Amino acid sequence: MRTKRIKINKPTSIKKRILKITLASSLVPLCITLIVGIISIRNYIITTEIESQQEYARIITYNLNSKIQSYNESLSYLVHNDILLDVISEDQTTNFDMYDAYRNYINPIFNTVLDQHSDIESITLYTNKPLYDHGQYIKHLSEEEIHSKFDLNRYSINKFKFNKENNKIEVYNQIVRNDIDTLNVISISINLNAFYEPIFPIRAGTENIIIQNANTKDRVFEFSNQNEPDSFIQSSILSRLLFIPEFTYQSFDLNNNWSGTIKSNISSLYEITNLIIIIGLISIIFIFLLTFYLLRYLTNTIANPISNLVYEMSQINETNFEIQKKYYSQDEIGSLYQSFSDMLKRINSLINDVYNAEVLKQKSELKSLQSQINPHFFYNSLSLINNKAILSENEDISEMAQLLSKYFRLSLNQGNETIPVKNEMELTISYAKIQQKMQNNAFKIDIDIDESIYQFEMINLIIQPFVENAIIHGLSSIEDDRIPVLNITARNIDDTLQFIIKDNGIGMEQTLVDSLLSYKSQHYGIKNVEQRLNLYYGTRATIQISSEKDIGTIVILNISSALKIS
């Protein structure tokens, strides 16, 4: 049978391990930093340029579209002008009729548009109606000539075109109305420089801007500003490693079915990139050398104190809780020495505390046994009072004695922390009735309890403090003619116990409501209830308080996932 040999690595000193780990942890982050830095620089350059270019394109698009909208509105005004359409629909049989139409209708309408828009150079109505030419306003053409000049269809849509012959932009549309049987087209001639004014001044770094018809691809505007880049930039190896493109492109669309492209040269940013990379490489090399030089010093200042601390730890036993060798440096190892020393002192103190706590527990148990005796005397006394009251036929004293007996019996709860919900409700109602009798029945009590909650248990003396506050601070302070009423409601909602204590007392301001459950609250009864609920139920118990001045206060206590009586 062959015996398998297990190879055991030779233990390495902590100094050598610190040296190896530090070198490894330095090289890897430095390499990652270099790679991430290069990628980040590349992304930053491209992103910054693209964002700047997009903003430039957005501004151009917005301004050009504003002009396009203005031209469309002017043309739509003319095409749908009822006065102009009436003139076109009528027959001008004489020269006077034509002159009257020109002078009193067509000229004023066209001049109104020309006066409002300085970009518009001329407005022309092309028609096959038998009218004389009237300057630039009226041009008589045959139907074939109009169709050859304009791209018309059966829809009345404003169209833009670039007239290369006169270097103008024309916006035209066909006049369509049921009572007009002639072919009529209104064309607006736009000053080219005025239309493209928003493009200027050209943004620095822009190589060219091209605007063309999206359908025909005919160019309607072109700007070129190509310059030869520096030879240093062209031959930059480091910049090529960044995969930075020489040009970036940004497209935009106009509302007249034209589209544009902006081409920008970003190679001018290469030189800045090179400088950043060179500085980064020099910094990384310097940090690496400095780290290597300091490693030996760090191993000597860290390894020896740690070895001494390990030895001190090995000397600790059940009879020895002190460090023999002290380390007085204020660095992290000194804090480690101090923390370990404090921990030993704390352990020693806890041993003494446990012993004292055990003694205190025994005394507390003795006191608890004694307290079990005292209530019997109290109950017997209340029973005697009750019997005397019955014999003397004094029902009020008898009822008060019974209520007090029930209240104290349930509140003591035989020293238990939890209590059946039924007992908790009886305790609360007993307290409310005691207060009612003490105040000569000054308020009414309305009780609504879902008996299905009696199958659950809860911690005791939770509801009574809220009832006490409702009576003392709410109902007792009513000064008007209202009848004070205390409502106590208990429900079972899907194994969630809900208790509602409502009064129609004087209410509270919202600031006081907010302070009831605050950290610095002076309402110790309510604060004690909240602390006990948090300790026992955690987030399963919630308290909601709402109040309105001179209307009343509502307290809602919810306990979810309540435990049933075992």
Coordinates of C-alpha atoms in Angstrom, one line a residue, residues 129-345:
K129 CA -56.1 82.6 -64.8
P130 CA -56.3 85.3 -67.5
L131 CA -54.6 88.1 -65.5
Y132 CA -51.9 90.5 -66.6
D133 CA -48.4 90.2 -65.0
H134 CA -48.1 92.6 -62.1
G135 CA -44.5 93.1 -61.2
Q136 CA -43.3 90.3 -58.9
Y137 CA -46.8 89.8 -57.4
I138 CA -48.6 88.2 -60.4
K139 CA -47.1 85.9 -63.0
H140 CA -49.4 84.4 -65.6
L141 CA -48.2 80.9 -66.7
S142 CA -49.9 78.0 -68.4
E143 CA -50.9 74.9 -66.4
E144 CA -48.0 73.0 -68.0
E145 CA -45.5 75.7 -67.1
I146 CA -46.7 75.8 -63.5
H147 CA -46.5 72.0 -63.1
S148 CA -43.0 72.1 -64.6
K149 CA -41.9 74.8 -62.2
F150 CA -43.4 73.3 -59.0
D151 CA -43.9 69.9 -57.6
L152 CA -47.6 69.8 -56.9
N153 CA -50.0 67.2 -55.7
R154 CA -53.6 67.1 -54.6
Y155 CA -52.7 68.0 -51.0
S156 CA -52.2 71.6 -49.9
I157 CA -48.8 71.3 -48.3
N158 CA -46.1 73.9 -47.9
K159 CA -42.9 72.9 -49.7
F160 CA -39.4 74.2 -49.7
K161 CA -37.0 74.2 -52.6
F162 CA -33.6 75.7 -53.4
N163 CA -33.5 77.7 -56.6
K164 CA -30.0 77.4 -57.9
E165 CA -30.7 79.9 -60.7
N166 CA -31.2 82.9 -58.5
N167 CA -29.6 81.4 -55.3
K168 CA -32.9 81.8 -53.4
I169 CA -35.0 79.6 -51.1
E170 CA -38.6 79.3 -52.3
V171 CA -41.6 78.2 -50.1
Y172 CA -44.7 77.5 -52.2
N173 CA -48.1 76.0 -51.9
Q174 CA -51.2 75.5 -54.1
I175 CA -54.4 77.4 -53.5
V176 CA -57.3 75.0 -53.3
R177 CA -60.9 75.9 -52.8
N178 CA -64.1 74.3 -54.3
D179 CA -65.2 77.5 -56.2
I180 CA -61.7 78.0 -57.8
D181 CA -61.3 76.0 -61.0
T182 CA -57.9 77.6 -62.0
L183 CA -54.4 76.5 -61.0
N184 CA -52.9 79.0 -58.6
V185 CA -49.6 78.7 -56.6
I186 CA -48.2 81.2 -54.2
S187 CA -44.4 81.3 -53.8
I188 CA -42.4 83.1 -51.2
S189 CA -38.7 83.9 -52.0
I190 CA -36.4 83.9 -49.0
N191 CA -33.0 85.6 -48.7
L192 CA -30.4 82.9 -48.5
N193 CA -28.1 84.7 -46.1
A194 CA -31.0 85.6 -43.8
F195 CA -32.2 82.0 -43.6
Y196 CA -28.8 80.6 -42.8
E197 CA -27.9 83.4 -40.4
P198 CA -28.3 81.1 -37.3
I199 CA -25.5 78.9 -38.5
F200 CA -22.9 81.6 -38.1
P201 CA -20.5 82.2 -36.4
I202 CA -19.2 78.7 -37.2
R203 CA -18.1 76.8 -34.1
A204 CA -14.4 76.3 -33.7
G205 CA -13.2 72.9 -35.0
T206 CA -16.1 72.5 -37.5
E207 CA -14.8 71.0 -40.8
N208 CA -17.9 71.4 -42.8
I209 CA -21.7 71.7 -42.6
I210 CA -24.0 70.3 -45.3
I211 CA -27.7 70.7 -45.5
Q212 CA -29.6 68.7 -48.2
N213 CA -33.1 67.7 -49.3
A214 CA -33.9 64.5 -47.4
N215 CA -35.7 63.0 -50.5
T216 CA -33.7 64.2 -53.5
K217 CA -30.3 64.4 -51.6
D218 CA -29.7 67.7 -53.4
R219 CA -27.5 70.0 -51.4
V220 CA -29.0 73.3 -50.4
F221 CA -26.2 74.6 -48.2
E222 CA -22.5 73.7 -47.7
F223 CA -19.8 75.2 -45.6
S224 CA -16.2 73.9 -45.7
N225 CA -13.2 74.9 -43.5
Q226 CA -10.7 72.0 -44.0
N227 CA -7.2 72.7 -42.7
E228 CA -4.2 70.4 -42.6
P229 CA -3.5 69.2 -39.0
D230 CA 0.0 69.6 -37.5
S231 CA 2.5 66.9 -38.4
F232 CA 3.1 66.2 -34.7
I233 CA -0.6 65.4 -34.2
Q234 CA -0.6 63.2 -37.4
S235 CA 2.3 61.0 -36.1
S236 CA 1.1 60.7 -32.5
I237 CA 1.4 57.1 -31.5
L238 CA -0.1 57.5 -28.0
S239 CA -3.2 59.2 -29.4
R240 CA -3.7 56.4 -31.9
L241 CA -3.5 54.0 -29.0
L242 CA -6.6 55.8 -27.5
F243 CA -8.6 54.9 -30.7
I244 CA -9.8 58.5 -30.9
P245 CA -11.4 59.2 -34.3
E246 CA -10.1 62.2 -36.2
F247 CA -13.6 63.4 -37.0
T248 CA -17.0 63.3 -35.4
Y249 CA -20.4 63.7 -37.1
Q250 CA -23.7 65.0 -35.9
S251 CA -26.9 64.9 -37.9
F252 CA -30.0 67.0 -37.5
D253 CA -33.4 67.2 -39.2
L254 CA -35.4 70.4 -40.1
N255 CA -39.2 70.7 -40.2
N256 CA -39.2 71.3 -44.0
N257 CA -37.9 67.8 -45.0
W258 CA -34.3 69.0 -45.1
S259 CA -31.5 67.3 -43.1
G260 CA -28.0 68.4 -42.2
T261 CA -24.7 67.0 -41.0
I262 CA -21.9 68.7 -39.0
K263 CA -18.4 67.3 -39.4
S264 CA -15.9 68.3 -36.6
N265 CA -12.2 67.7 -36.4
I266 CA -11.1 66.6 -32.9
S267 CA -7.5 65.7 -33.7
S268 CA -6.5 69.0 -32.1
L269 CA -7.2 67.4 -28.7
Y270 CA -4.6 64.7 -29.2
E271 CA -1.7 66.9 -28.0
I272 CA -3.5 67.5 -24.6
T273 CA -4.2 63.8 -24.4
N274 CA -0.5 62.9 -25.0
L275 CA 0.6 65.3 -22.2
I276 CA -1.9 63.8 -19.7
I277 CA -0.8 60.3 -20.5
I278 CA 2.9 61.1 -20.2
I279 CA 2.4 62.8 -16.9
G280 CA 0.3 59.8 -15.7
L281 CA 3.0 57.3 -16.7
I282 CA 5.8 59.3 -15.0
S283 CA 3.6 59.5 -11.8
I284 CA 3.0 55.8 -11.8
I285 CA 6.6 54.9 -12.2
F286 CA 7.6 57.4 -9.4
I287 CA 4.9 55.9 -7.1
F288 CA 6.0 52.4 -7.8
L289 CA 9.7 53.1 -7.0
L290 CA 8.7 55.0 -3.9
T291 CA 6.5 52.2 -2.8
F292 CA 9.2 49.6 -3.3
Y293 CA 11.7 51.7 -1.3
L294 CA 9.3 52.1 1.7
L295 CA 8.4 48.4 1.8
R296 CA 11.3 47.3 3.9
Y297 CA 10.7 50.1 6.3
L298 CA 7.1 49.2 6.6
T299 CA 7.7 45.5 7.2
N300 CA 10.1 46.3 10.1
T301 CA 7.7 48.7 11.7
I302 CA 4.7 46.4 11.4
A303 CA 5.9 42.9 11.6
N304 CA 7.8 43.1 14.9
P305 CA 5.0 44.7 16.9
I306 CA 2.5 42.2 15.5
S307 CA 4.8 39.3 16.5
N308 CA 5.1 40.7 20.0
L309 CA 1.3 41.1 20.2
V310 CA 0.8 37.5 19.1
Y311 CA 3.2 36.3 21.9
E312 CA 1.3 38.4 24.5
M313 CA -2.0 36.8 23.3
S314 CA -0.6 33.3 23.8
Q315 CA 0.3 34.2 27.4
I316 CA -3.3 35.1 28.3
N317 CA -5.1 32.5 30.5
E318 CA -7.8 32.3 33.1
T319 CA -5.5 33.7 35.8
N320 CA -3.7 36.2 33.7
F321 CA -5.5 39.2 32.0
E322 CA -2.6 41.6 31.6
I323 CA -0.2 42.5 28.8
Q324 CA 3.4 42.4 30.1
K325 CA 5.0 44.4 27.2
K326 CA 3.6 47.8 26.3
Y327 CA 3.5 49.5 22.9
Y328 CA 3.3 53.3 23.2
S329 CA 3.2 54.3 19.5
Q330 CA 0.1 56.2 18.5
D331 CA -0.3 54.4 15.2
E332 CA -2.8 51.7 14.3
I333 CA -0.8 48.9 15.9
G334 CA -0.7 51.0 19.1
S335 CA -4.5 51.2 18.9
L336 CA -4.6 47.5 18.4
Y337 CA -2.4 47.0 21.6
Q338 CA -4.7 49.4 23.5
S339 CA -7.9 47.8 22.2
F340 CA -6.6 44.3 23.3
S341 CA -5.7 45.6 26.7
D342 CA -9.1 47.3 27.1
M343 CA -10.8 44.1 26.0
L344 CA -8.9 42.1 28.7
K345 CA -9.9 44.7 31.3

